[in-house]
Structures are given as structure tokens and as C-alpha cells.
Coordinates of C-alpha atoms and ligand atoms in Angstrom, one line a residue:
M1 CA 157.9 89.3 24.7
S2 CA 156.9 89.5 21.2
R3 CA 154.5 91.7 19.6
L4 CA 151.3 89.9 19.0
S5 CA 150.3 91.1 15.8
E6 CA 153.8 90.1 14.1
K7 CA 152.5 86.4 14.0
L8 CA 149.1 85.1 14.2
D9 CA 149.7 81.2 13.2
F10 CA 151.3 78.6 15.5
D11 CA 151.6 75.0 16.1
A12 CA 150.2 75.0 19.4
I13 CA 148.2 77.5 21.7
V14 CA 148.0 77.2 25.5
I15 CA 145.4 79.0 27.4
G16 CA 146.3 79.7 31.2
G17 CA 149.5 80.5 33.0
G18 CA 149.3 78.1 36.0
F19 CA 151.0 75.0 36.7
S20 CA 149.0 73.3 33.7
G21 CA 149.8 76.0 31.2
I22 CA 153.4 76.3 32.4
Y23 CA 153.9 72.6 31.9
A24 CA 152.2 72.4 28.6
V25 CA 154.3 75.3 27.0
H26 CA 157.5 73.6 28.4
R27 CA 157.0 70.4 26.9
L28 CA 155.5 71.5 23.6
K29 CA 158.2 74.0 23.0
N30 CA 161.3 72.4 24.7
E31 CA 160.5 68.8 23.7
L32 CA 158.3 68.8 20.7
N33 CA 160.0 71.7 19.3
L34 CA 156.8 73.4 18.5
D35 CA 156.0 76.9 17.9
V36 CA 154.0 77.9 20.9
R37 CA 151.8 80.8 22.1
A38 CA 150.1 81.1 25.6
F39 CA 147.6 83.4 26.8
E40 CA 146.9 84.3 30.3
K41 CA 144.5 87.0 31.5
G42 CA 146.3 87.8 34.7
G43 CA 149.3 90.1 34.9
H44 CA 151.7 87.3 35.9
V45 CA 152.2 83.7 35.8
G46 CA 151.4 81.6 38.6
G47 CA 147.5 81.0 38.0
T48 CA 146.0 80.0 41.4
W49 CA 149.0 81.6 43.3
Y50 CA 148.9 84.8 41.2
W51 CA 145.2 85.4 41.9
N52 CA 144.7 84.1 45.5
R53 CA 146.9 86.6 47.4
Y54 CA 144.7 86.7 50.3
P55 CA 146.4 86.6 54.0
G56 CA 146.8 82.9 54.9
A57 CA 146.9 81.6 51.5
L58 CA 148.9 78.5 51.3
S59 CA 148.9 75.0 49.7
D60 CA 147.9 72.2 52.1
T61 CA 149.7 69.6 49.9
E62 CA 153.1 69.0 51.6
S63 CA 155.8 71.2 50.0
F64 CA 158.0 68.1 48.6
A65 CA 154.9 66.8 46.6
Y66 CA 153.6 70.4 45.5
R67 CA 155.8 70.8 42.5
F68 CA 156.6 69.2 39.2
S69 CA 158.2 65.8 39.7
F70 CA 159.7 65.1 36.0
D71 CA 162.4 67.6 36.1
K72 CA 164.9 65.6 38.5
E73 CA 167.5 68.6 38.6
L74 CA 165.1 71.0 39.5
L75 CA 163.9 68.7 42.4
Q76 CA 167.4 68.8 43.7
D77 CA 168.3 72.4 42.9
Y78 CA 165.2 74.2 44.5
T79 CA 164.3 73.9 48.0
W80 CA 162.0 75.1 50.6
T81 CA 161.7 75.9 54.2
H82 CA 158.6 74.6 55.9
N83 CA 156.3 71.4 55.4
Y84 CA 153.7 73.6 53.5
L85 CA 154.1 76.5 50.9
K86 CA 152.7 79.9 51.4
Q87 CA 151.1 81.7 48.3
K88 CA 154.0 84.0 47.7
E89 CA 156.4 80.8 47.7
V90 CA 154.4 78.8 45.1
L91 CA 154.1 82.1 42.9
K92 CA 158.0 82.1 43.3
Y93 CA 158.4 78.6 42.4
L94 CA 156.5 78.7 39.1
T95 CA 158.2 82.2 38.2
H96 CA 161.6 80.2 38.7
V97 CA 160.6 77.3 36.3
V98 CA 159.3 79.8 33.8
E99 CA 162.6 81.3 33.8
R100 CA 164.5 77.9 34.1
W101 CA 162.7 76.4 31.2
D102 CA 163.3 79.6 29.1
I103 CA 159.4 80.0 28.4
K104 CA 158.8 83.3 29.8
D105 CA 158.5 84.9 26.0
E106 CA 155.8 82.3 25.1
F107 CA 153.2 83.8 27.5
S108 CA 151.3 87.1 26.4
L109 CA 149.8 88.4 29.8
Y110 CA 146.8 90.5 30.6
T111 CA 145.2 88.7 27.5
E112 CA 142.1 87.0 27.9
V113 CA 140.9 84.5 25.2
I114 CA 137.4 85.4 24.5
K115 CA 136.3 82.7 21.7
V116 CA 137.8 79.5 20.2
E117 CA 136.4 77.9 17.1
F118 CA 137.4 74.9 15.3
N119 CA 137.9 75.5 11.6
E120 CA 136.9 72.1 10.0
K121 CA 138.3 73.0 6.5
E122 CA 141.8 73.8 7.8
A123 CA 141.7 71.4 10.7
H124 CA 142.9 74.2 13.1
W125 CA 141.6 76.1 16.0
E126 CA 141.0 80.0 15.8
V127 CA 141.6 81.8 19.1
T128 CA 140.5 85.2 19.6
T129 CA 141.7 87.5 22.6
N130 CA 140.2 90.4 24.4
K131 CA 142.9 92.5 22.1
M132 CA 140.4 91.4 19.2
E133 CA 143.4 89.4 17.4
T134 CA 142.6 86.0 16.1
F135 CA 145.3 83.3 16.1
T136 CA 145.4 80.0 15.0
A137 CA 147.0 76.7 16.0
R138 CA 146.6 73.1 15.0
F139 CA 146.6 72.0 18.9
L140 CA 144.7 73.9 21.7
V141 CA 145.7 73.1 25.0
N142 CA 143.6 74.6 28.0
G143 CA 144.7 75.0 31.6
L144 CA 141.9 77.2 32.8
G145 CA 142.0 76.1 36.3
L146 CA 139.8 73.8 38.1
L147 CA 139.2 76.4 41.0
A148 CA 139.7 79.5 39.0
A149 CA 136.3 80.9 37.8
V150 CA 135.4 83.2 40.7
H151 CA 132.0 82.5 42.5
K152 CA 130.7 85.8 43.8
P153 CA 127.0 85.6 44.9
D154 CA 124.9 88.5 44.2
L155 CA 124.1 89.9 47.7
P156 CA 121.1 92.4 47.8
G157 CA 122.0 95.8 48.0
I158 CA 125.8 95.2 47.7
D159 CA 126.2 98.1 45.5
N160 CA 125.0 100.4 48.2
F161 CA 127.8 99.3 50.7
Q162 CA 130.2 102.2 51.3
G163 CA 133.3 100.1 52.3
E164 CA 135.3 97.9 50.2
Y165 CA 134.3 94.5 49.2
Y166 CA 136.4 91.9 47.2
H167 CA 136.6 88.1 46.8
T168 CA 139.8 86.1 48.1
A169 CA 140.7 85.2 44.6
E170 CA 140.7 88.6 43.3
W171 CA 142.7 90.0 46.2
P172 CA 143.7 93.5 45.7
D173 CA 147.3 94.4 46.8
D174 CA 146.0 97.3 48.5
A175 CA 143.4 96.0 50.8
E176 CA 142.9 97.6 53.9
Y177 CA 141.3 95.3 56.6
K178 CA 143.9 95.8 59.5
G179 CA 142.1 97.6 62.2
E180 CA 138.9 97.6 60.4
K181 CA 135.2 96.0 61.1
V182 CA 135.6 93.1 58.5
G183 CA 132.9 90.7 57.5
V184 CA 133.9 87.4 55.8
I185 CA 131.3 85.3 54.1
G186 CA 132.1 81.7 53.3
T187 CA 133.9 79.2 55.5
G188 CA 135.4 76.7 53.0
S189 CA 139.1 75.9 52.9
T190 CA 139.7 79.5 51.9
G191 CA 137.6 81.0 54.7
I192 CA 139.2 78.8 57.2
Q193 CA 142.6 80.0 56.3
L194 CA 141.8 83.7 55.9
I195 CA 139.5 84.0 59.1
T196 CA 142.6 82.4 61.4
E197 CA 144.9 84.9 59.7
I198 CA 143.2 88.1 59.8
A199 CA 141.6 87.8 63.2
P200 CA 144.3 88.8 65.2
D201 CA 144.8 92.0 63.0
V202 CA 141.1 93.4 62.6
E203 CA 139.2 95.5 65.2
H204 CA 136.0 93.0 64.8
L205 CA 135.5 90.0 62.8
T206 CA 132.3 88.9 61.7
V207 CA 132.0 85.5 60.2
F208 CA 129.0 84.7 57.7
Q209 CA 128.6 80.9 58.0
R210 CA 126.3 78.9 56.0
T211 CA 127.7 75.4 56.6
P212 CA 129.8 74.5 59.4
Q213 CA 133.1 72.8 58.3
Y214 CA 135.2 69.8 59.7
T215 CA 138.7 70.9 59.6
V216 CA 141.8 69.4 61.4
P217 CA 145.0 71.0 62.2
L218 CA 147.6 71.6 59.3
G219 CA 150.7 71.0 61.4
Y220 CA 152.6 73.9 59.6
R221 CA 156.3 73.7 60.8
K222 CA 159.8 74.5 59.7
Q223 CA 161.7 71.3 58.1
T224 CA 165.1 70.9 58.9
E225 CA 167.8 70.8 56.3
E226 CA 168.2 67.2 57.2
E227 CA 164.6 66.2 56.5
I228 CA 164.9 68.1 53.1
A229 CA 168.0 66.3 52.0
E230 CA 166.6 63.0 53.0
I231 CA 163.6 63.6 50.9
K232 CA 165.8 64.7 48.3
A233 CA 167.8 61.5 48.4
N234 CA 164.8 59.5 48.1
Y235 CA 162.7 61.4 45.6
D236 CA 162.4 58.6 43.2
E237 CA 160.7 56.4 45.6
L238 CA 158.7 59.1 47.1
W239 CA 157.2 60.1 43.6
D240 CA 156.7 56.6 42.9
M241 CA 154.7 56.4 45.9
V242 CA 152.7 59.6 45.1
H243 CA 151.9 58.6 41.6
N244 CA 150.7 55.0 42.8
S245 CA 148.6 56.5 45.9
V246 CA 145.0 57.3 46.0
T247 CA 145.1 60.9 46.8
A248 CA 148.9 61.9 45.5
F249 CA 149.2 64.1 48.4
G250 CA 152.6 62.4 49.7
Y251 CA 151.1 59.9 52.1
P252 CA 151.2 56.0 51.9
D253 CA 147.7 54.6 51.3
A254 CA 145.9 53.4 54.7
E255 CA 145.6 49.7 54.8
I256 CA 142.7 49.3 57.2
S257 CA 139.2 50.1 57.9
A258 CA 138.3 52.4 60.9
M259 CA 136.1 49.5 62.0
D260 CA 139.0 47.1 61.9
V261 CA 140.2 48.3 65.3
S262 CA 138.9 48.8 68.9
D263 CA 137.1 51.9 69.8
E264 CA 140.1 52.9 71.9
E265 CA 142.7 52.1 69.1
R266 CA 140.8 54.2 66.4
E267 CA 140.5 57.3 69.1
K268 CA 144.3 57.0 69.4
I269 CA 145.0 56.7 65.5
F270 CA 142.8 59.8 65.2
E271 CA 144.4 61.7 67.9
D272 CA 147.7 61.0 66.0
A273 CA 146.6 62.1 62.9
W274 CA 145.2 65.0 64.3
N275 CA 148.6 66.1 65.9
K276 CA 150.5 65.1 62.8
G277 CA 148.3 67.4 60.7
N278 CA 146.7 67.6 57.2
G279 CA 143.1 67.0 56.2
F280 CA 143.8 64.8 53.4
R281 CA 146.1 62.5 55.6
F282 CA 143.5 62.5 58.4
F283 CA 140.6 61.6 55.8
S284 CA 142.6 59.3 53.4
H285 CA 145.6 58.1 54.7
V286 CA 145.0 56.7 58.2
F287 CA 141.9 54.5 57.4
N288 CA 140.9 53.7 54.1
D289 CA 137.2 53.9 54.3
L290 CA 136.2 57.3 55.7
S291 CA 134.8 58.4 52.0
F292 CA 132.5 55.4 51.6
N293 CA 132.0 53.6 54.8
R294 CA 129.2 55.5 57.0
E295 CA 130.1 54.1 60.3
A296 CA 133.9 55.1 59.7
N297 CA 133.1 58.4 58.3
D298 CA 130.7 58.9 61.5
A299 CA 133.7 58.0 63.8
A300 CA 135.8 60.4 62.3
A301 CA 133.2 63.3 62.2
N302 CA 132.4 62.7 65.9
F303 CA 136.2 62.6 67.0
I304 CA 136.2 66.3 65.1
K305 CA 132.8 67.5 67.0
K306 CA 134.4 66.5 70.2
K307 CA 137.4 68.5 69.3
I308 CA 135.1 71.4 68.5
S309 CA 133.3 71.0 71.8
E310 CA 136.7 70.9 73.8
I311 CA 138.2 73.8 71.8
V312 CA 135.3 76.3 71.9
K313 CA 134.6 78.0 74.9
D314 CA 131.1 79.3 74.3
P315 CA 128.6 76.5 73.9
E316 CA 126.3 78.0 71.6
T317 CA 129.1 79.0 69.4
A318 CA 130.5 75.3 69.4
R319 CA 127.1 73.9 68.6
K320 CA 126.9 76.6 65.5
L321 CA 130.5 75.5 64.4
T322 CA 129.6 71.9 64.7
P323 CA 128.7 70.4 61.1
T324 CA 125.6 68.2 60.8
E325 CA 126.6 66.8 57.3
P326 CA 128.8 63.7 56.8
Y327 CA 132.4 64.5 56.5
A328 CA 132.7 64.6 52.8
R329 CA 133.8 68.0 51.4
R330 CA 137.4 68.3 50.0
P331 CA 139.1 67.8 53.5
A332 CA 140.1 71.3 55.1
A333 CA 143.2 71.9 57.4
D334 CA 143.8 75.0 59.7
N335 CA 146.3 76.8 61.8
G336 CA 143.7 77.2 64.9
Y337 CA 140.4 77.8 63.2
Y338 CA 137.8 76.6 66.0
A339 CA 140.3 78.4 68.6
T340 CA 139.6 81.7 66.6
F341 CA 136.1 81.9 67.9
N342 CA 137.2 82.3 71.4
R343 CA 138.5 85.8 70.6
D344 CA 136.6 88.5 72.1
N345 CA 136.6 90.3 68.4
V346 CA 135.2 87.4 66.5
T347 CA 131.6 86.7 66.2
L348 CA 129.8 83.8 64.3
A349 CA 126.7 84.7 62.3
D350 CA 124.8 81.5 61.3
I351 CA 123.2 82.5 58.1
K352 CA 121.6 79.2 57.4
A353 CA 119.4 79.8 60.4
H354 CA 119.0 83.5 59.8
P355 CA 120.0 84.3 56.1
I356 CA 121.4 87.5 54.8
V357 CA 118.5 90.0 54.4
E358 CA 120.6 92.8 52.7
V359 CA 123.6 94.8 52.4
T360 CA 123.2 98.2 53.7
E361 CA 125.7 101.3 53.3
K362 CA 127.1 100.4 56.6
G363 CA 127.0 96.6 56.9
I364 CA 125.0 93.4 56.5
R365 CA 121.6 92.8 57.7
T366 CA 120.5 89.4 58.6
E367 CA 117.3 88.0 59.7
E368 CA 118.9 87.9 63.3
G369 CA 120.2 91.6 63.3
F370 CA 122.8 94.0 61.7
H371 CA 126.6 93.7 61.6
E372 CA 128.5 97.0 61.1
L373 CA 131.3 96.5 58.6
D374 CA 133.8 98.5 57.0
V375 CA 135.0 95.6 54.6
I376 CA 133.2 92.7 53.1
I377 CA 135.4 89.6 52.0
F378 CA 133.9 87.1 49.9
A379 CA 135.3 83.7 50.7
T380 CA 132.8 82.1 48.5
G381 CA 134.6 79.8 46.5
F382 CA 134.5 78.9 42.5
D383 CA 132.3 77.5 39.7
A384 CA 134.9 74.6 39.8
M385 CA 135.9 72.3 37.1
D386 CA 133.8 73.7 34.3
G387 CA 133.4 77.3 35.2
N388 CA 136.1 79.0 32.9
Y389 CA 135.0 76.6 30.0
K390 CA 131.6 78.2 30.1
R391 CA 132.6 82.0 30.3
F392 CA 133.5 82.1 26.7
D393 CA 132.5 80.3 23.5
I394 CA 134.3 77.4 22.5
I395 CA 132.9 76.0 19.1
G396 CA 133.7 72.7 18.0
R397 CA 132.6 70.5 14.9
N398 CA 129.3 71.6 13.4
G399 CA 129.1 74.8 15.4
V400 CA 128.3 73.2 18.6
N401 CA 129.3 75.2 21.5
L402 CA 130.8 73.3 24.4
K403 CA 128.6 75.3 27.1
D404 CA 125.5 73.8 25.3
Q405 CA 126.9 70.3 25.1
W406 CA 127.7 70.4 28.8
K407 CA 124.3 72.2 30.0
D408 CA 123.2 69.0 31.9
G409 CA 126.6 68.0 33.4
S410 CA 130.2 68.4 31.9
R411 CA 132.3 65.4 31.0
A412 CA 135.6 64.9 29.2
Y413 CA 137.3 61.4 28.3
L414 CA 140.1 60.9 31.1
G415 CA 139.3 64.5 31.9
V416 CA 141.1 65.7 29.0
M417 CA 139.0 65.4 25.9
E418 CA 135.5 65.8 24.7
S419 CA 133.8 64.5 21.5
G420 CA 133.4 67.0 18.6
F421 CA 136.2 69.2 19.8
P422 CA 139.3 67.6 17.9
N423 CA 143.0 68.4 19.2
F424 CA 141.2 70.0 22.0
F425 CA 143.0 69.3 25.1
M426 CA 141.9 70.2 29.2
S427 CA 143.8 69.9 32.3
R428 CA 141.9 69.5 35.5
A429 CA 138.5 69.2 33.7
P430 CA 135.4 67.3 34.6
L431 CA 136.0 63.7 35.1
S432 CA 139.8 64.2 36.0
S433 CA 141.1 62.6 39.2
F434 CA 140.3 63.9 42.6
T435 CA 144.0 64.2 43.9
N436 CA 147.0 66.5 44.6
N437 CA 147.3 68.7 41.4
P438 CA 150.8 68.9 39.9
P439 CA 151.1 65.0 39.4
A440 CA 147.4 64.8 38.1
I441 CA 148.4 67.8 35.5
E442 CA 151.7 65.8 34.6
A443 CA 149.6 62.8 34.1
E444 CA 146.7 64.3 32.0
L445 CA 148.8 66.7 30.0
G446 CA 151.6 64.1 29.7
W447 CA 149.0 61.9 27.9
A448 CA 147.8 65.0 25.8
I449 CA 151.4 66.0 24.8
D450 CA 152.4 62.3 23.8
L451 CA 149.3 62.3 21.7
I452 CA 150.1 65.5 20.1
K453 CA 153.7 63.9 19.2
H454 CA 151.9 60.7 18.1
L455 CA 149.7 62.9 15.7
I456 CA 152.8 64.8 14.3
D457 CA 154.9 61.6 13.9
N458 CA 152.3 59.7 12.1
D459 CA 151.1 62.4 10.0
L460 CA 147.8 62.5 11.4
K461 CA 145.6 65.7 11.5
T462 CA 143.3 65.3 14.3
A463 CA 142.3 63.2 17.2
E464 CA 139.2 62.9 19.3
P465 CA 137.0 60.7 21.3
S466 CA 133.6 59.6 20.1
K467 CA 130.7 60.3 22.4
E468 CA 130.3 56.7 23.1
T469 CA 134.0 56.8 24.5
V470 CA 133.3 59.9 26.6
D471 CA 130.1 58.1 27.9
A472 CA 132.1 54.9 28.9
W473 CA 134.6 57.0 30.8
Y474 CA 131.6 58.6 32.5
D475 CA 130.3 55.4 33.6
L476 CA 133.5 54.3 34.8
C477 CA 133.6 57.4 37.2
M478 CA 130.3 56.6 38.3
E479 CA 131.5 53.2 39.2
T480 CA 134.5 54.6 41.1
S481 CA 132.2 57.0 42.8
K482 CA 129.6 54.4 43.8
G483 CA 129.1 54.3 47.5
T484 CA 130.9 57.1 48.4
L485 CA 129.5 60.0 50.7
F486 CA 130.7 63.0 48.8
H487 CA 127.5 63.7 47.1
E488 CA 125.9 64.1 50.6
A489 CA 127.7 67.2 51.1
Q490 CA 126.4 70.5 49.2
S491 CA 129.9 71.2 47.9
W492 CA 131.5 72.1 44.5
I493 CA 132.7 68.3 44.0
Y494 CA 129.3 68.0 42.7
G495 CA 128.7 71.5 41.5
V496 CA 126.0 72.2 44.1
N497 CA 127.6 75.2 45.5
V498 CA 126.5 77.3 42.4
P499 CA 122.9 78.2 41.9
G500 CA 121.6 76.7 38.9
K501 CA 124.4 74.3 38.3
P502 CA 123.4 70.9 37.2
F503 CA 124.3 68.3 40.2
S504 CA 126.8 66.0 38.6
L505 CA 129.4 64.2 39.1
R506 CA 132.8 66.0 38.5
F507 CA 135.7 63.5 39.2
Y508 CA 137.2 60.0 38.6
M509 CA 137.5 58.8 42.1
G510 CA 139.5 55.9 41.5
G511 CA 142.6 57.5 42.8
M512 CA 145.8 58.7 41.2
G513 CA 147.5 55.1 40.8
N514 CA 144.3 53.7 39.3
Y515 CA 144.0 56.9 37.0
N516 CA 147.8 56.5 35.7
K517 CA 146.9 52.6 35.0
E518 CA 143.9 53.7 33.0
L519 CA 146.0 55.9 30.9
E520 CA 148.6 53.5 30.5
K521 CA 146.3 50.7 29.6
R522 CA 144.1 52.9 27.1
G523 CA 147.0 54.6 25.2
F524 CA 145.2 56.1 22.2
T525 CA 143.6 53.1 21.2
E526 CA 140.3 54.6 21.9
L527 CA 140.4 57.5 19.9
E528 CA 139.1 58.5 16.5
F529 CA 141.8 59.9 14.1
D530 CA 141.1 62.1 11.2
K531 CA 137.5 61.9 11.4
A532 CA 136.1 63.2 8.3
P533 CA 134.0 66.4 8.7
E534 CA 130.4 66.2 8.3
K535 CA 129.1 67.8 5.2
T536 CA 128.2 71.4 5.8
T537 CA 127.0 73.9 3.0
S538 CA 130.0 75.9 3.6
L539 CA 132.4 73.3 2.4
Ligands
FAD601 P1 145.2 77.7 37.6 O1 146.3 77.7 38.7 O2 143.9 78.1 38.3 O3 145.5 78.5 36.2 C1 144.4 78.8 35.3 C2 144.6 80.1 34.9 O4 144.2 80.2 33.8 C3 144.6 81.4 35.6 O5 145.6 82.3 35.8 C4 143.5 82.0 34.7 O6 143.5 83.5 34.6 C5 143.7 81.3 33.3 N1 142.7 81.7 32.6 C6 141.5 81.1 32.5 N2 140.6 81.5 31.4 C7 141.3 82.1 30.6 C8 140.9 82.7 29.3 N3 139.8 82.5 29.0 N4 141.9 83.5 29.0 C9 143.3 83.8 29.4 N5 143.6 83.1 30.6 C10 142.5 82.3 31.2 N6 145.8 71.9 44.8 C11 146.3 71.2 45.3 O7 146.6 70.1 44.9 N7 146.9 71.4 46.7 C12 146.7 72.5 47.3 O8 147.2 72.6 48.5 C13 145.7 73.5 46.8 N8 145.6 74.6 47.4 C14 144.8 75.5 46.8 C15 144.5 76.6 47.5 C16 143.6 77.6 46.9 C17 143.3 79.1 47.6 C18 143.2 77.6 45.6 C19 142.2 78.5 45.1 C20 143.5 76.0 44.9 C21 144.2 75.3 45.4 N9 144.6 74.1 44.9 C22 145.4 73.3 45.4 C23 144.0 73.7 43.4 C24 144.9 74.7 42.5 O9 144.2 75.3 41.6 C25 145.9 73.6 41.7 O10 146.7 73.2 42.5 C26 146.7 74.4 40.5 O11 147.3 75.7 40.9 C27 145.8 74.2 39.3 O12 146.9 75.0 38.1 P2 146.3 75.3 36.7 O13 147.3 75.8 35.9 O14 145.6 74.0 36.4 O15 145.0 76.1 37.0
NA7_602 P1 134.2 76.5 49.1 O1 134.6 75.2 49.5 O2 133.3 76.5 47.9 O3 133.6 77.3 50.1 C1 132.8 78.5 49.9 C2 132.1 79.2 51.1 O4 131.3 80.0 50.8 C3 131.2 77.8 51.8 O5 131.4 78.2 53.0 C4 130.0 78.5 51.2 O6 128.6 78.0 52.1 C5 129.9 79.9 51.3 N1 129.1 80.3 50.2 C6 128.8 80.1 49.0 N2 128.0 81.0 48.5 C7 127.4 81.7 49.5 C8 126.4 82.3 49.6 N3 125.5 82.7 48.4 N4 125.8 83.0 50.7 C9 126.8 82.5 51.9 N5 127.8 81.6 51.7 C10 128.0 81.1 50.9 O7 135.5 77.4 48.4 P2 136.9 77.8 48.9 O8 137.3 78.7 48.2 O9 136.9 77.8 50.4 O10 137.6 76.4 48.6 C11 137.6 75.8 47.0 C12 138.8 74.9 47.0 O11 140.0 76.2 46.8 C13 139.4 74.3 48.2 O12 138.7 73.0 48.1 C14 140.8 74.2 47.9 O13 141.3 73.6 47.0 C15 141.1 75.7 47.5 P3 128.0 76.5 51.8 O14 129.0 75.5 52.3 O15 127.8 76.3 50.3 O16 127.0 76.3 52.5

């Protein structure tokens, strides 16, 4: 690893060491031959898979589709054992690719970027780190993570708690929860994984649930060598299907509405999908209209509600676990979540009906009563999509701070660029596609890196979209979300999980295939190149 102070000027700087940062560094260094430096505040590359080390953490994208698709040799060389990857396995994969592509030395770990500013005169970015060094680069690529800015609510009295407390995305390696009285706050995808995994190992588990969740079995299982060999033999066709599908989760698109079949047939299809497993498959790939057809959505919701009443033995617990919202959050999947509430050592506290009053030295008091605890785990999610873009100053042209520009809702052209921020590229940012992430990262950053090449090849200094271009993309995203039910669920998809955050559309909802077509159709034709800086007194 090179010492930072030896060199301060680079062609490109990348922030983040997850899938996005790794992809960007590889292509910028190994394909464009640029001089690149990458900063990662964590102690290892991996991003999500470095931070989220909680028990039960796993990717619910099928193993074959939760990886980079462009390196065909890597696809053949690297393998897996089960249909889904656990946290450690994704981390191992990402560590492997960093070594394979020889980009380890480009990453400065434990290095947090605390300010970036565009210098109009030099047409470059100045990037300051927590080590108080300032670097410069013509191109700035941000892979800050869509689900990475931790959301940990400030519970009254938490500082008085005498036990340990931590967030799932800041999981300490020495966490001692086994044999203890544990409280988990939050029942999103993360809470569901964690609760199911730790329940057998703790003395008592109290689940503090604000909103009940729809979840279907994941169907985690070993894959045979023959199955994996067949996937590898057909990878080209499989990726073609992934890149052209709605969710890019590795399933062919559904062709029929849930209302096109008889009630009996529909139940049979849902039952089959329940048995096969996976929330995204259940939600998007058996029928094509659960996300926007209320009748179809109700049918799926009712199917899951019936399952809850069958699985959960205590009727009152089943009632509390039964959602009342439409089925319109990020679809969750589990390894026995609802059945976990049949265990004698698990209690469900409904904190919507009886909110948390305070944390005391010994536990949590709700309006209903007191829960004695040794450990409190926050599975309370993230300030998603734009959270990390607002946690430090990003100053574009004319001294404009991105967080001010985004105060009423964040938007980015193609989910990648914002007006007034030249040569500034984002991955998985607001208004990017609502899909499996690795294919989306390759699409977005693939476009951005091709643009960087275009600038270099054509002797152009800068590229950026105009405000009108960004707004037109936002309008298209609104079109794609018209009629969907996602805004009716109070989730991070619209930013409503974080108090004070404006309710605003965060995604292009047209699917991966259409997103890729948009990129192809537009190319770089809508961008402004070498925009003259506005006159300021300093010039
Ligand atoms: P991240 O992996 O989040 O990496 C961002 C990195 O940027 C972080 O390491 C962070 O430390 C760093 N960073 C941020 N700000 C700064 C700064 N100022 N200075 C320096 N470094 C900074 N997606 C799926 O498609 N399928 C799944 O099954 C799936 N499962 C998930 C399960 C969990 C528990 C979570 C939390 C997310 C899951 N996701 C899943 C989403 C997942 O985040 C993406 O798939 C993918 O890992 C994102 O990669 P990334 O590189 O864009 O961001
Ligand atoms: P989510 O899906 O945002 O879930 C967070 C959970 O925490 C959810 O149940 C919230 O309840 C709950 N929460 C949040 N704030 C509070 C407060 N103040 N009090 C009580 N409960 C609270 O985050 P996840 O980490 O589970 O999943 C995020 C994504 O990461 C997921 O889609 C995967 O892709 C991985 P609420 O529903 O808001 O009432």
C-alpha cells in the first residue's frame, strides 16, 4: 500500500470499497490505464459485506447472479456451494476479485472522505480525507452505497443502558449475545434474518416490532456440482436474461396477471412459489402485476396472511405479525421467521400499539410493560440511497452543496450524474434502477466509465447534465412508478423510514431491461460538455 503523502494528484478518485468501488477501480486502472486512488472508511474492502457481519446475514439474490458478469473467466473459475451466499462468502468473493484484478494497492482503508469540492479553474475535484490530506483528481466516482448510511434511532435513555447495544451494520466481532436476554428492534429484511438465526442461541429474545412484514421462505439449499456446471455452461444466456429482465434477480419475467387465472390456479401458483422460495421471485416473477394491481397484490398478501395464521400457533401473536399495509416493500425472504415466534423463548412486543417509552439501565420500557435485556440490537435499517451523500460536504459549481440541492428530494440523471457537479459519478444513487445490485452497478458505472473514456479520447474537460435533463429523467422515473403501490408502504423506498426525510421517489421503476435500453438510447447525447464556468470574483 503506497503512503498517501507521496502523491496527491490522480486521474480518478473512487470513494467506497464495495461492489461499486471495486468495479470502478478495476476498469479505470486496468482498461483505461488511469492513475487511480480509492478511499474506504472501513478496515477492508467489501462494503455491505464487510459491515453487515450480523448472524444470519446473507444475500437473497441467487448465488449465480450476485457477482460481476463481465469477467467471463472469473465466472468460470470461481464457484459456490449453495443457491445463496452468506455474508462471509460474498466478502471472500470480493476479496478474491480485488486480488485477481490487482487493485488492492489502489485502496486506502480506514480512510473516510470528509469533503469534496470542484475547483472550477483547474476543472478538477479536491478530495479531503479524515487524515486531513487533500487529493485532486479530474474524475470522481462515488460508490458510497445505497444501503450503507446507518439509521440508528435515538431512543430516550439509551445511554443509561448497562448492557451492550449495536446496529446490525456495525456488528462488533466480539458481540456476546449467546445465552443472553436479547432485544431486537426492527423487523425488515435484516431483522428477519437476524431474529431467525439467533433465536435458538439466546436465553430470551424480545422482538420490538413497529410494522409487521410480509416474508416468504428463501429456500436456501445446497446446489449440486451438476447444477452449478449447467449454470456455468449457460452463463451467456443467463446473463442475457438477467440484464433484460425486470428485477435482474435471475428469474425470467412473468407473463401473466394474477387475475388471468382462476382462484384455485392462483393459489397453486403461489404455493409453488412459496415452496421454491425467494421474495423477489414470489413478488415479481410468478405474476407480472403484484406491484401495481391492487387485486393481485391483495391476493398475494392474503396468501401470506393465511400462511401466518397456519404457522403461528398463538392467535394473538399471529394477529400482531399480520401486516395491514399492501405488500409493497422490498420483498423479504426468510429461513423460518414466522415459526420462530412459536418458540418459548421468543416474545413479540408490538411497539406500534404500545410504543417504547424509554431505555433504562436494565432494559426497555414500552407503554405495555418492561422487558429486561442484556443486549439491544438495532436492526433499524439505513438512510437509504442518498444518506451517505449528505454525511459530508460535496461542493459543486458555484459553491453549491449537494445536500442543499437535494433538500426537498434527491435526484440524479440515470441515477449517475447531477447538474452542477461535473465529472462526478454515482453508483446506486437516487433514481437508479430498483433491481439486483451487481448488474445495476455494471450498467451505471459501465456507462460512466465509457463516458470518462469519451472525454479523454475527445480532449473534453468536463461532462454534466443540465438541470432540465435531470428533471426530465425524474419525470420518466415518475412515469415508471405511476400506479405502483410502493408509496403506500412506509419504507426506505420513498425515504419515509427516516424522520424528517422528504417523501420522494428514489428509483427508476421501469426494470433492468428498460434501464439498459435507456442508457443505450441516450448514450452521451444529453450531456453538456466543457460548460464554461460562471463568472465569479475569484476568477
Ligand atoms: P456498499 O457495499 O454499501 O459500499 C459502500 C462503501 O462506501 C462502504 O464500505 C462505505 O464504508 C464506503 N463509504 C461511504 N461513505 C464513505 C466516505 N465518505 N469515505 C470513505 N468511504 C465511504 N443487494 C442485492 O442486490 N441483493 C441482495 O441480496 C442484497 N442483500 C443485502 C443485504 C444486506 C444486509 C444489505 C445491507 C444490503 C444488501 N443488498 C443486496 C444491497 C447491497 O448494498 C448491494 O448489493 C451492494 O453490496 C452495494 O455495493 P456498493 O459498492 O454500491 O455499496
Ligand atoms: P428496513 O427494511 O428499513 O427495516 C428497518 C426496521 O426497523 C423496520 O422494521 C422499521 O420499522 C424498524 N425501525 C426503524 N426505526 C425504528 C424506530 N425508531 N423504532 C422502532 N422500529 C424502527 O431495514 P433493513 O436493514 O431490514 O433492510 C434494508 C435493506 O437492506 C433491505 O431491503 C435489504 O436489501 C438489505 P418500520 O417498518 O419503519 O415501522
